Coordinates of C-alpha atoms in Angstrom, one line a residue:
Chain A
X954 CA -245.7 -73.5 99.2
X955 CA -246.5 -71.9 102.5
X956 CA -244.0 -72.5 105.2
X957 CA -246.2 -74.3 107.7
X958 CA -243.3 -76.1 109.3
X959 CA -241.1 -73.1 109.5
X960 CA -241.2 -70.8 112.5
X961 CA -242.9 -67.5 111.6
X962 CA -241.0 -65.4 114.0
X963 CA -237.2 -65.7 114.0
X964 CA -234.7 -63.4 115.7
X965 CA -233.6 -62.1 112.3
X966 CA -237.2 -61.4 111.2
X967 CA -237.8 -59.6 114.5
X968 CA -234.8 -57.4 114.0
X969 CA -235.8 -56.6 110.4
X970 CA -239.3 -55.8 111.5
X971 CA -238.0 -53.5 114.1
X972 CA -235.8 -51.7 111.5
X973 CA -238.7 -51.4 109.1
X974 CA -241.1 -50.0 111.8
X975 CA -238.5 -47.4 113.1
X976 CA -237.5 -46.6 109.6
X977 CA -241.1 -45.8 108.7
X978 CA -241.3 -43.3 111.6
X979 CA -238.0 -41.7 110.6
X980 CA -239.2 -41.4 107.0
X981 CA -242.3 -39.6 108.3
X982 CA -240.1 -37.1 110.2
X983 CA -237.8 -36.7 107.2
X984 CA -240.7 -35.6 105.0
X985 CA -242.4 -33.4 107.6
X986 CA -239.4 -31.8 109.3
X987 CA -236.7 -31.9 106.7
X988 CA -233.5 -33.8 106.2
X989 CA -231.9 -32.0 109.2
X990 CA -234.3 -33.8 111.5
X991 CA -233.0 -37.3 110.8
X992 CA -229.5 -36.7 109.5
X993 CA -226.4 -35.0 110.8
X994 CA -225.8 -33.4 107.4
X995 CA -225.0 -29.7 107.3
X996 CA -224.0 -27.0 104.8
X997 CA -220.4 -28.2 105.3
X998 CA -221.3 -31.9 104.8
X999 CA -224.1 -31.9 102.2
X1000 CA -223.5 -35.6 101.4
X1001 CA -223.2 -38.2 104.1
X1002 CA -223.9 -41.8 104.8
X1003 CA -226.9 -42.2 102.6
X1004 CA -224.9 -41.1 99.6
X1005 CA -221.8 -43.1 100.6
X1006 CA -223.6 -46.3 101.4
X1007 CA -227.1 -46.4 99.9
X1008 CA -226.0 -44.9 96.6
X1009 CA -222.3 -45.2 95.9
X1010 CA -221.7 -48.6 97.6
X1011 CA -225.2 -49.9 96.7
X1012 CA -224.8 -49.3 93.0
X1013 CA -221.2 -50.6 92.9
X1014 CA -222.1 -53.8 94.7
X1015 CA -224.9 -54.4 92.3
X1016 CA -222.4 -54.5 89.4
X1017 CA -222.4 -58.3 89.7
X1018 CA -225.6 -58.2 87.6
X1019 CA -224.0 -56.8 84.5
X1020 CA -220.7 -58.6 84.9
X1021 CA -222.3 -62.0 85.3
X1022 CA -224.9 -61.3 82.5
X1023 CA -222.1 -60.3 80.1
X1024 CA -220.0 -63.4 81.1
X1025 CA -222.9 -65.7 80.3
X1026 CA -224.6 -64.1 77.3
X1027 CA -221.7 -62.2 75.6
X1028 CA -218.6 -64.2 76.5
X1029 CA -220.5 -67.5 76.3
X1030 CA -219.3 -68.8 79.7
X1031 CA -222.2 -71.1 80.0
X1032 CA -221.1 -72.7 83.2
X1033 CA -222.2 -69.6 85.1
X1034 CA -225.8 -69.9 84.0
X1035 CA -227.1 -71.3 87.3
X1036 CA -226.1 -68.1 89.2
X1037 CA -226.8 -65.4 86.6
X1038 CA -230.4 -65.0 87.6
X1039 CA -229.5 -64.5 91.2
X1040 CA -226.9 -61.9 90.2
X1041 CA -229.5 -60.1 88.1
X1042 CA -232.0 -60.2 90.9
X1043 CA -229.5 -58.8 93.4
X1044 CA -228.8 -56.0 90.9
X1045 CA -232.4 -55.3 90.3
X1046 CA -233.2 -55.1 94.0
X1047 CA -230.1 -53.0 94.6
X1048 CA -231.2 -50.5 92.0
X1049 CA -234.8 -50.4 93.4
X1050 CA -233.4 -49.9 96.9
X1051 CA -231.2 -47.2 95.5
X1052 CA -234.1 -45.4 93.8
X1053 CA -236.1 -45.6 97.1
X1054 CA -233.0 -44.3 98.9
X1055 CA -232.7 -41.5 96.5
X1056 CA -236.3 -40.4 97.1
X1057 CA -235.4 -40.1 100.8
X1058 CA -232.1 -38.5 100.2
X1059 CA -232.8 -35.7 97.8
X1060 CA -234.6 -32.7 99.2
X1061 CA -237.3 -32.3 96.5
X1062 CA -238.0 -35.7 95.1
X1063 CA -241.2 -34.6 93.6
X1064 CA -239.1 -32.8 91.0
X1065 CA -237.2 -35.9 90.0
X1066 CA -239.0 -36.1 86.7
X1067 CA -237.4 -32.8 85.7
X1068 CA -234.3 -34.8 84.8
X1069 CA -236.3 -35.7 81.6
X1070 CA -237.5 -32.2 80.8
X1071 CA -234.6 -30.1 82.0
X1072 CA -231.5 -32.0 81.1
X1073 CA -228.1 -30.5 81.7
X1074 CA -225.7 -32.7 79.7
X1075 CA -222.7 -31.0 81.3
X1076 CA -223.6 -32.5 84.7
X1077 CA -222.2 -35.9 85.5
X1078 CA -225.1 -36.5 87.8
X1079 CA -227.4 -36.1 84.8
X1080 CA -225.6 -39.0 83.1
X1081 CA -225.9 -41.1 86.2
X1082 CA -229.6 -40.5 86.6
X1083 CA -230.3 -41.2 82.9
X1084 CA -228.2 -44.4 83.1
X1085 CA -229.8 -45.6 86.3
X1086 CA -233.3 -45.2 84.9
X1087 CA -232.3 -47.0 81.7
X1088 CA -230.4 -49.7 83.5
X1089 CA -233.3 -50.4 85.9
X1090 CA -235.5 -50.9 82.9
X1091 CA -233.0 -53.2 81.4
X1092 CA -232.7 -55.2 84.6
X1093 CA -236.5 -55.5 84.8
X1094 CA -236.5 -56.8 81.3
X1095 CA -233.6 -59.2 82.0
X1096 CA -235.4 -60.5 85.1
X1097 CA -238.7 -60.8 83.4
X1098 CA -237.5 -64.2 82.0
X1099 CA -238.0 -65.6 85.5
X1100 CA -241.7 -64.6 85.4
X1101 CA -242.1 -66.0 81.8
X1102 CA -240.8 -69.3 83.0
X1103 CA -242.8 -69.3 86.2
X1104 CA -246.1 -68.7 84.4
X1105 CA -245.1 -70.8 81.4
X1106 CA -245.3 -68.0 78.9
X1107 CA -243.3 -69.7 76.2
X1108 CA -243.9 -67.2 73.5
X1109 CA -242.6 -64.3 75.6
X1110 CA -239.7 -66.5 76.6
X1111 CA -238.8 -67.0 73.0
X1112 CA -239.0 -63.3 72.3
X1113 CA -236.8 -62.7 75.4
X1114 CA -234.3 -65.3 74.2
X1115 CA -234.0 -63.6 70.8
X1116 CA -233.4 -60.1 72.5
X1117 CA -231.4 -61.3 75.5
X1118 CA -227.9 -60.6 74.0
X1119 CA -228.9 -57.1 72.9
X1120 CA -230.3 -56.4 76.3
X1121 CA -227.2 -57.7 78.1
X1122 CA -224.9 -55.7 75.8
X1123 CA -227.0 -52.5 76.4
X1124 CA -227.0 -53.2 80.1
X1125 CA -223.2 -53.6 80.2
X1126 CA -222.7 -50.4 78.2
X1127 CA -225.0 -48.4 80.5
X1128 CA -223.4 -49.9 83.5
X1129 CA -219.9 -49.0 82.3
X1130 CA -221.0 -45.4 81.9
X1131 CA -222.8 -44.8 85.2
X1132 CA -220.5 -46.9 87.4
X1133 CA -217.6 -44.8 86.2
X1134 CA -219.5 -41.5 86.2
X1135 CA -220.2 -42.0 89.9
X1136 CA -216.5 -41.4 90.2
X1137 CA -216.6 -38.5 87.8
X1138 CA -219.0 -36.7 90.2
X1139 CA -216.1 -36.1 92.6
X1140 CA -213.5 -35.0 90.1
X1141 CA -215.1 -31.5 90.2
X1142 CA -213.9 -30.9 93.8
X1143 CA -210.1 -31.3 93.6
X1144 CA -209.4 -28.7 96.3
X1145 CA -211.9 -30.1 98.7
X1146 CA -210.7 -33.7 98.8
X1147 CA -207.7 -35.4 100.3
X1148 CA -205.2 -36.4 97.6
X1149 CA -205.1 -40.1 98.5
X1150 CA -208.7 -40.3 97.3
X1151 CA -209.0 -37.5 94.7
X1152 CA -207.9 -38.3 91.2
X1153 CA -209.0 -37.0 87.8
X1154 CA -209.1 -40.7 87.0
X1155 CA -211.7 -41.5 89.7
X1156 CA -214.1 -42.8 86.9
X1157 CA -211.5 -45.5 86.1
X1158 CA -211.1 -46.3 89.8
X1159 CA -214.8 -46.6 90.2
X1160 CA -215.3 -48.8 87.2
X1161 CA -212.4 -51.2 88.0
X1162 CA -213.4 -51.5 91.6
X1163 CA -217.1 -52.0 90.9
X1164 CA -216.4 -55.1 88.8
X1165 CA -214.4 -56.7 91.7
X1166 CA -216.9 -55.6 94.3
X1167 CA -219.9 -56.9 92.2
X1168 CA -218.3 -60.3 91.9
X1169 CA -217.4 -60.2 95.6
X1170 CA -221.1 -59.5 96.3
X1171 CA -222.1 -62.5 94.1
X1172 CA -220.0 -64.7 96.3
X1173 CA -221.1 -63.0 99.5
X1174 CA -224.8 -63.3 98.8
X1175 CA -224.4 -67.0 97.9
X1176 CA -223.3 -67.6 101.5
X1177 CA -226.1 -65.4 102.8
X1178 CA -228.5 -67.5 100.6
X1179 CA -227.1 -70.6 102.2
X1180 CA -227.5 -69.2 105.7
X1181 CA -231.0 -67.8 105.3
X1182 CA -232.5 -69.7 102.4
X1183 CA -230.8 -73.1 102.8
X1184 CA -229.6 -72.9 99.2
X1185 CA -226.2 -74.6 99.0
X1186 CA -223.5 -72.4 97.3
X1187 CA -222.0 -73.6 94.1
X1188 CA -218.4 -73.7 95.2
X1189 CA -217.2 -74.9 91.8
X1190 CA -218.5 -71.7 90.2
X1191 CA -217.8 -69.3 93.1
X1192 CA -214.1 -70.3 93.3
X1193 CA -213.7 -69.4 89.6
X1194 CA -215.6 -66.1 90.1
X1195 CA -213.3 -65.4 93.1
X1196 CA -210.3 -66.0 90.9
X1197 CA -211.5 -63.5 88.3
X1198 CA -212.3 -61.1 91.1
X1199 CA -208.8 -61.4 92.4
X1200 CA -207.4 -60.7 88.9
X1201 CA -209.6 -57.5 88.7
X1202 CA -208.4 -56.6 92.2
X1203 CA -204.8 -56.8 91.1
X1204 CA -205.5 -54.6 88.1
X1205 CA -207.3 -52.1 90.4
X1206 CA -204.7 -52.1 93.0
X1207 CA -201.8 -51.5 90.5
X1208 CA -203.9 -48.7 89.0
X1209 CA -204.6 -47.2 92.4
X1210 CA -201.0 -47.2 93.5
X1211 CA -199.7 -46.2 90.1
X1212 CA -202.1 -43.3 89.9
X1213 CA -200.9 -42.0 93.3
X1214 CA -197.3 -42.5 92.3
X1215 CA -197.7 -40.7 88.9
X1216 CA -199.4 -37.7 90.6
X1217 CA -196.6 -37.7 93.2
X1218 CA -198.8 -38.1 96.3
X1219 CA -198.0 -41.7 97.1
X1220 CA -195.8 -40.4 100.0
X1221 CA -199.0 -39.4 101.8
X1222 CA -199.8 -43.1 102.2
X1223 CA -196.5 -43.5 104.2
X1224 CA -197.0 -40.4 106.3
X1225 CA -198.2 -41.4 109.8
X1226 CA -201.7 -40.3 110.5
X1227 CA -205.4 -41.0 110.3
X1228 CA -205.5 -40.6 106.5
X1229 CA -202.7 -43.2 105.8
X1230 CA -204.4 -45.6 108.3
X1231 CA -207.7 -45.4 106.5
X1232 CA -206.0 -45.8 103.2
X1233 CA -204.2 -49.0 104.2
X1234 CA -207.2 -50.4 106.0
X1235 CA -209.3 -49.8 102.9
X1236 CA -206.8 -51.4 100.6
X1237 CA -206.0 -54.2 102.9
X1238 CA -209.7 -55.2 103.1
X1239 CA -210.6 -54.5 99.5
X1240 CA -207.5 -55.7 97.7
X1241 CA -204.4 -57.0 99.5
X1242 CA -205.9 -59.6 101.8
X1243 CA -208.4 -61.0 99.2
X1244 CA -205.7 -61.1 96.5
X1245 CA -203.3 -63.1 98.8
X1246 CA -206.0 -65.4 100.0
X1247 CA -207.4 -66.2 96.6
X1248 CA -204.1 -66.7 94.8
X1249 CA -202.6 -68.8 97.6
X1250 CA -205.6 -71.1 97.8
X1251 CA -206.4 -71.3 94.2
X1252 CA -209.6 -73.1 93.1
X1253 CA -209.5 -75.2 96.2
X1254 CA -210.5 -72.3 98.4
X1255 CA -212.8 -73.5 101.0
X1256 CA -216.2 -72.2 102.0
X1257 CA -215.1 -70.4 105.1
X1258 CA -212.1 -68.8 103.3
X1259 CA -214.2 -67.6 100.4
X1260 CA -216.8 -66.3 102.8
X1261 CA -214.2 -64.3 104.6
X1262 CA -212.6 -63.0 101.4
X1263 CA -215.9 -61.9 99.9
X1264 CA -217.0 -60.2 103.1
X1265 CA -213.6 -58.4 103.2
X1266 CA -214.0 -57.2 99.6
X1267 CA -217.5 -55.9 100.2
X1268 CA -216.4 -54.2 103.4
X1269 CA -213.3 -52.7 101.8
X1270 CA -215.3 -51.5 98.8
X1271 CA -217.9 -49.7 101.0
X1272 CA -215.0 -48.2 102.8
X1273 CA -213.5 -46.9 99.6
X1274 CA -216.8 -45.2 98.6
X1275 CA -217.2 -43.7 102.1
X1276 CA -213.6 -42.4 102.0
X1277 CA -214.2 -40.8 98.6
X1278 CA -217.5 -39.3 99.4
X1279 CA -217.1 -38.3 103.1
X1280 CA -213.8 -38.9 104.8
X1281 CA -211.6 -37.3 102.1
X1282 CA -213.5 -34.1 102.4
X1283 CA -213.2 -34.1 106.2
X1284 CA -209.5 -34.7 106.0
X1285 CA -209.2 -31.4 104.2
X1286 CA -211.7 -29.4 106.3
X1287 CA -213.2 -31.2 109.2
X1288 CA -216.8 -30.4 109.5
X1289 CA -217.3 -32.9 112.3
X1290 CA -219.8 -35.2 110.5
X1291 CA -220.7 -38.6 111.9
X1292 CA -223.9 -40.3 110.8
X1293 CA -226.7 -40.1 113.3
X1294 CA -228.3 -43.3 114.6
X1295 CA -231.3 -42.4 112.4
X1296 CA -229.2 -42.5 109.3
X1297 CA -228.0 -45.9 110.3
X1298 CA -231.6 -47.1 111.0
X1299 CA -232.9 -45.9 107.6
X1300 CA -230.1 -47.6 105.9
X1301 CA -230.7 -50.8 107.8
X1302 CA -234.4 -50.4 106.9
X1303 CA -233.5 -50.3 103.2
X1304 CA -231.2 -53.4 103.5
X1305 CA -233.9 -55.3 105.4
X1306 CA -236.5 -54.5 102.7
X1307 CA -234.0 -55.8 100.1
X1308 CA -233.5 -59.0 102.2
X1309 CA -237.2 -59.6 102.5
X1310 CA -237.7 -59.0 98.8
X1311 CA -234.8 -61.3 97.9
X1312 CA -236.2 -64.0 100.2
X1313 CA -239.7 -63.8 98.7
X1314 CA -238.3 -63.9 95.2
X1315 CA -236.2 -66.9 95.9
X1316 CA -239.2 -68.7 97.6
X1317 CA -241.7 -68.0 94.9
X1318 CA -239.8 -67.6 91.6
X1319 CA -237.4 -69.9 89.8
X1320 CA -234.4 -67.7 90.6
X1321 CA -232.0 -70.5 91.0
X1322 CA -233.1 -72.1 87.8
X1323 CA -231.6 -71.3 84.4
X1324 CA -233.0 -70.2 81.2
X1325 CA -234.3 -73.2 79.3
X1326 CA -235.1 -72.5 75.7
X1327 CA -237.7 -74.6 74.1
X1328 CA -236.4 -73.9 70.7
X1329 CA -238.4 -75.1 67.8
X1330 CA -236.1 -74.0 65.0
Chain B
X1020 CA -222.6 -3.9 71.9
X1021 CA -221.9 -6.9 74.1
X1022 CA -224.0 -7.4 77.2
X1023 CA -222.4 -6.1 80.3
X1024 CA -221.5 -8.7 82.8
X1025 CA -221.4 -7.3 86.4
X1026 CA -219.6 -8.2 89.5
X1027 CA -218.1 -6.8 92.8
X1028 CA -214.7 -5.7 93.9
X1029 CA -214.1 -6.1 97.6
X1030 CA -211.1 -4.3 99.0
X1031 CA -210.1 -5.8 102.3
X1032 CA -207.9 -2.7 103.0
X1033 CA -211.0 -0.5 103.1
X1034 CA -213.4 -2.8 105.0
X1035 CA -214.2 -1.6 108.6
X1036 CA -216.3 -4.6 109.4
X1037 CA -219.5 -2.7 110.2
X1038 CA -221.7 -5.3 108.7
X1039 CA -223.9 -2.9 106.8
X1040 CA -223.6 -5.1 103.7
X1041 CA -225.1 -8.1 105.6
X1042 CA -227.9 -5.9 107.0
X1043 CA -228.9 -4.4 103.7
X1044 CA -228.7 -7.9 102.1
X1045 CA -231.1 -9.2 104.6
X1046 CA -233.6 -6.4 104.0
X1047 CA -233.5 -6.4 100.2
X1048 CA -233.7 -10.2 99.9
X1049 CA -236.5 -10.5 102.6
X1050 CA -234.4 -12.7 104.9
X1051 CA -234.8 -12.9 108.7
X1052 CA -232.7 -10.1 110.3
X1053 CA -230.5 -12.3 112.5
X1054 CA -227.0 -12.5 111.0
X1055 CA -225.4 -15.9 111.4
X1056 CA -221.6 -16.2 111.8
X1057 CA -221.2 -18.1 108.6
X1058 CA -223.1 -18.5 105.3
X1059 CA -226.5 -20.2 105.9
X1060 CA -229.7 -20.5 104.0
X1061 CA -230.8 -17.2 105.7
X1062 CA -227.5 -15.3 105.7
X1063 CA -226.1 -14.8 102.2
X1064 CA -223.2 -12.6 103.2
X1065 CA -221.1 -12.3 106.4
X1066 CA -218.2 -10.2 107.4
X1067 CA -215.6 -12.2 109.4
X1068 CA -212.8 -10.7 111.4
X1069 CA -209.4 -12.2 110.7
X1070 CA -206.0 -11.8 112.3
X1071 CA -204.5 -8.2 112.2
X1072 CA -208.0 -6.8 112.6
X1073 CA -208.8 -7.4 108.9
X1074 CA -212.4 -8.0 107.9
X1075 CA -213.3 -10.3 105.0
X1076 CA -216.7 -10.7 103.4
X1077 CA -218.0 -14.2 102.4
X1078 CA -220.5 -14.5 99.7
X1079 CA -221.2 -16.2 96.4
X1080 CA -218.4 -15.5 93.9
X1081 CA -220.6 -15.7 90.9
X1082 CA -217.9 -17.6 88.9
X1083 CA -217.6 -16.9 85.2
X1084 CA -218.0 -20.6 84.6
X1085 CA -219.5 -21.9 87.8
X1086 CA -219.0 -25.5 89.1
X1087 CA -222.5 -25.4 90.6
X1088 CA -224.1 -24.6 87.3
X1089 CA -222.2 -27.4 85.5
X1090 CA -223.0 -29.9 88.3
X1091 CA -226.8 -29.2 88.5
X1092 CA -228.4 -32.0 86.6
X1093 CA -231.6 -30.1 85.9
X1094 CA -230.1 -26.7 85.3
X1095 CA -231.8 -25.2 88.4
X1096 CA -228.7 -23.0 88.8
X1097 CA -227.8 -20.8 85.9
X1098 CA -225.3 -18.2 85.1
X1099 CA -227.1 -15.2 83.7
X1100 CA -225.5 -13.1 81.0
X1101 CA -225.4 -10.1 83.4
X1102 CA -223.2 -12.0 85.9
X1103 CA -225.5 -13.3 88.7
X1104 CA -225.7 -17.1 89.3
X1105 CA -229.4 -17.6 90.0
X1106 CA -231.5 -20.5 91.3
X1107 CA -234.9 -21.9 90.1
X1108 CA -236.6 -23.9 92.9
X1109 CA -239.3 -25.2 90.5
X1110 CA -236.9 -27.6 88.9
X1111 CA -234.4 -28.3 91.7
X1112 CA -234.4 -31.9 93.0
X1113 CA -232.5 -31.0 96.1
X1114 CA -229.6 -33.4 95.4
X1115 CA -227.1 -30.9 96.8
X1116 CA -224.4 -31.8 94.3
X1117 CA -223.9 -28.0 93.8
X1118 CA -222.8 -27.8 97.4
X1119 CA -220.3 -30.6 96.9
X1120 CA -219.0 -28.9 93.7
X1121 CA -218.7 -25.3 94.9
X1122 CA -215.0 -24.6 95.7
X1123 CA -216.1 -21.7 98.0
X1124 CA -218.6 -23.7 100.0
X1125 CA -221.4 -21.2 99.2
X1126 CA -224.7 -22.8 98.4
X1127 CA -226.7 -23.6 101.5
X1128 CA -229.7 -25.9 102.1
X1129 CA -232.8 -25.5 104.2
X1130 CA -232.2 -28.6 106.3
X1131 CA -235.3 -28.2 108.5
X1132 CA -237.8 -27.6 105.8
X1133 CA -240.1 -30.2 104.2
X1134 CA -239.9 -28.1 101.0
X1135 CA -236.2 -27.2 101.1
X1136 CA -234.4 -24.9 98.7
X1137 CA -230.8 -24.1 97.9
X1138 CA -230.1 -20.6 99.1
X1139 CA -227.3 -18.2 98.3
X1140 CA -226.5 -14.7 97.2
X1141 CA -228.0 -13.9 93.8
X1142 CA -226.0 -10.7 93.2
X1143 CA -229.3 -8.9 93.6
X1144 CA -230.3 -10.0 90.2
X1145 CA -233.6 -8.1 90.1
X1146 CA -231.8 -4.9 91.0
X1147 CA -229.0 -5.5 88.5
X1148 CA -231.6 -5.9 85.8
X1149 CA -233.1 -2.6 86.8
X1150 CA -229.7 -1.0 86.4
X1151 CA -229.1 -0.6 90.1
X1152 CA -226.2 -1.7 92.3
X1153 CA -226.3 -4.7 94.7
X1154 CA -227.6 -4.1 98.2
X1155 CA -224.2 -4.8 99.8
X1156 CA -222.3 -2.3 97.6
X1157 CA -225.0 0.3 98.1
X1158 CA -224.8 0.0 101.9
X1159 CA -221.0 0.0 102.1
X1160 CA -219.9 3.3 103.8
X1161 CA -216.2 3.0 102.8
X1162 CA -216.6 1.7 99.2
X1163 CA -214.9 -1.5 100.3
X1164 CA -217.4 -3.3 98.1
X1165 CA -217.9 -1.7 94.7
X1166 CA -220.4 -2.8 92.1
X1167 CA -219.7 -2.6 88.4
X1168 CA -218.9 -4.2 85.2
X1169 CA -216.4 -7.0 85.8
X1170 CA -214.0 -5.7 83.2
X1171 CA -214.1 -2.2 84.7
X1172 CA -213.5 -3.7 88.2
X1173 CA -210.5 -5.6 87.0
X1174 CA -209.0 -2.3 85.7
X1175 CA -209.9 -0.6 88.9
X1176 CA -208.2 -3.3 91.0
X1177 CA -205.0 -3.2 88.8
X1178 CA -204.9 0.6 89.1
X1179 CA -205.2 0.4 92.9
X1180 CA -202.4 -2.1 93.2
X1181 CA -200.2 -0.1 90.9
X1182 CA -200.9 3.2 92.6
X1183 CA -200.1 1.8 96.1
X1184 CA -198.1 -1.4 95.8
X1185 CA -197.1 -1.2 99.5
X1186 CA -200.7 -1.2 100.6
X1187 CA -201.7 -4.3 98.5
X1188 CA -200.6 -7.8 98.1
X1189 CA -200.0 -8.1 94.4
X1190 CA -202.9 -10.4 93.5
X1191 CA -206.5 -10.0 92.5
X1192 CA -208.3 -13.0 94.0
X1193 CA -210.9 -14.1 91.5
X1194 CA -209.3 -12.8 88.4
X1195 CA -208.1 -16.3 87.4
X1196 CA -209.2 -18.6 90.2
X1197 CA -211.4 -21.4 88.8
X1198 CA -211.5 -19.6 85.5
X1199 CA -212.4 -16.2 87.0
X1200 CA -215.2 -15.0 89.3
X1201 CA -217.4 -12.0 89.2
X1202 CA -216.7 -11.2 92.8
X1203 CA -213.0 -10.3 93.3
X1204 CA -210.9 -9.4 96.2
X1205 CA -207.9 -7.2 97.0
X1206 CA -206.0 -7.7 100.2
X1207 CA -203.1 -6.2 102.1
X1208 CA -201.8 -9.6 103.0
X1209 CA -201.4 -12.9 101.1
X1210 CA -204.8 -14.6 100.7
X1211 CA -203.9 -17.7 102.6
X1212 CA -203.6 -15.5 105.7
X1213 CA -207.3 -14.6 105.2
X1214 CA -208.1 -18.4 105.0
X1215 CA -208.9 -18.1 101.3
X1216 CA -208.6 -21.3 99.3
X1217 CA -205.3 -20.7 97.4
X1218 CA -205.1 -24.2 96.0
X1219 CA -207.6 -23.5 93.2
X1220 CA -206.9 -24.3 89.6
X1221 CA -206.9 -21.4 87.1
X1222 CA -209.4 -23.0 84.8
X1223 CA -213.1 -23.7 85.2
X1224 CA -213.7 -26.8 87.4
X1225 CA -216.3 -28.0 84.9
X1226 CA -213.4 -28.5 82.4
X1227 CA -212.4 -31.5 84.4
X1228 CA -215.8 -33.2 84.3
X1229 CA -216.5 -32.2 80.8
X1230 CA -213.2 -33.7 79.6
X1231 CA -214.5 -37.0 81.0
X1232 CA -218.1 -36.7 79.9
X1233 CA -217.1 -35.9 76.4
X1234 CA -215.7 -39.5 76.1
X1235 CA -219.2 -41.0 76.5
X1236 CA -219.9 -41.5 72.8
X1237 CA -216.4 -43.0 72.3
X1238 CA -217.0 -45.4 75.3
X1239 CA -220.4 -46.4 73.9
X1240 CA -219.0 -47.0 70.4
X1241 CA -215.8 -48.9 71.4
X1242 CA -217.7 -50.8 74.1
X1243 CA -220.5 -51.7 71.8
X1244 CA -218.1 -53.0 69.1
X1245 CA -216.0 -54.9 71.7
X1246 CA -219.1 -56.6 73.2
X1247 CA -220.7 -57.3 69.9
X1248 CA -217.6 -58.7 68.4
X1249 CA -216.9 -60.8 71.5
X1250 CA -220.4 -62.2 71.3
X1251 CA -220.0 -63.1 67.7
X1252 CA -216.5 -64.6 68.3
X1253 CA -217.4 -66.8 71.2
X1254 CA -220.6 -68.0 69.6
X1255 CA -218.7 -68.8 66.4
X1256 CA -216.1 -70.7 68.4
X1257 CA -218.9 -72.7 70.0
X1258 CA -220.5 -73.5 66.7
X1259 CA -217.2 -74.6 65.2
X1260 CA -216.5 -76.8 68.2
X1261 CA -220.0 -78.3 67.9
X1262 CA -219.6 -78.9 64.2
X1263 CA -216.2 -80.6 64.7
X1264 CA -217.7 -82.8 67.3
X1265 CA -220.5 -83.6 65.0
X1266 CA -218.1 -84.6 62.2
X1267 CA -216.1 -86.8 64.6
X1268 CA -219.2 -88.6 66.0
X1269 CA -220.7 -89.1 62.6
X1270 CA -223.5 -87.5 60.6
X1271 CA -226.3 -89.4 62.2
X1272 CA -225.9 -87.5 65.5
X1273 CA -225.8 -84.1 64.0
X1274 CA -229.5 -83.5 64.2
X1275 CA -229.5 -83.8 68.0
X1276 CA -227.1 -81.0 68.4
X1277 CA -229.1 -78.2 66.9

């Protein structure tokens, strides 16, 4: 079990350790000297990189968990069973990281329990917090099957099996709600956002894009898993996932462009300037390039191509969330925000923690296995 | 009788830019005396000089249906029936969504405190409850800022424009913007010349989010039925397929399939 033959110190581990150590120091400053001591945030830029990346992008990229779970358990696409656990694990880790990130991001985290006692149902953020809490619980329950199997708790496994569909449906509903509501958050600021990113239909944009991004992340992490954990990717499954991802990207892209056209602001995308450049770069990475690649290569898409495509989707998706949460505000009124190196390091620290947790889970738990039901009926 | 809802009328034509409002605000609200050049956690109102020597105050507008109040997930910000939008730090999470939502960029945050609060003008709520005027209106030597019932102030503003149409740009800023604000402005020039946000909608911003959030029960119901039906359908299809195969391969094999 213990990796006696494996080198204990590798370059990647050293880098992650450095991030974790520096991150710990920065977190100390954040809690003793305020958010202003580690971030470049200001009254003009109240939300920055931590919201854009750790929260918006992080939650969206974790959407693979509910999409894959629904595919296997609801739509009965059994062939994807071998990767559903990994998708759920990624989602669970994503949400845990998100919650940790949130504790660092909000100013008064010790009041977070007030969401339960002081609800304001008119706030989109209330819905998001409620859903994130509920869905994290669902993910823990969904992932618990791995522990049941590991420790041979057959009775619990049987109970899980009976409840699994209910859980997955619940998870999919909750995910639909909060993934889209993350977009609703921004609909309250029409006059503060650049029209290429503001839309009263942002919840639909967020929902459609998170499905594609979640699937992109499933592919991307399979390659990371190969690189770092020597687990060969299931190209037969990934190429099909990529095809469905591309279909979703087509739907998203048509909706994105159509929405701009209907609201009469599509012209801005063809007006020379920084905004149009960002818009096309985002859409090239997130939609255009992946769609062309996947549809031109079909199911025979090679490893390298699929790796590039999934990386492009993930990058483009992060860019979209950044553009909505940060850039679009600055294009209207430039408050001169750029994340400080400390914000980058804390984010890197969270990602490192996620990597380490994923690595440990893969090493010690049957994550790459699939649910085997010892049915007696 | 209905409860009186108060507000301020700020007449830019009368403001001489003396800053007495800011000074009195500092004193009444126990804020450090240095006056910043923009709204901060410690400066709740400023007077800024614009082109043509005009002076414009910036402060919380105390919207009739505030975006910050709708956005606050724990109701730390509330609109009181007397007009002020007030803040309760004991429930605030410090998420700063109010700052994102505010169309006037008013709420400020204590960026360098380990125990940070959202800070902004509270329309001198304790004084208003005692039947007094706000500190800024009290200090104003030219009555450029007048405190009163919002309805009365609207009448006053209309009367001023009507009595002297050459002196005023024919618009009361805050009458309809984002559904109306308790703090309203009169100006000699169009409001965009004073760098006011003139792209605002004439209904509460919370209408936009509520229109979406209202759909939640529908989404849950439709989504639940869709997923439940899909599950049943695909399972059934599988069962039928299995049964067909079993029939084809003969009855003796059927037992293995279950």
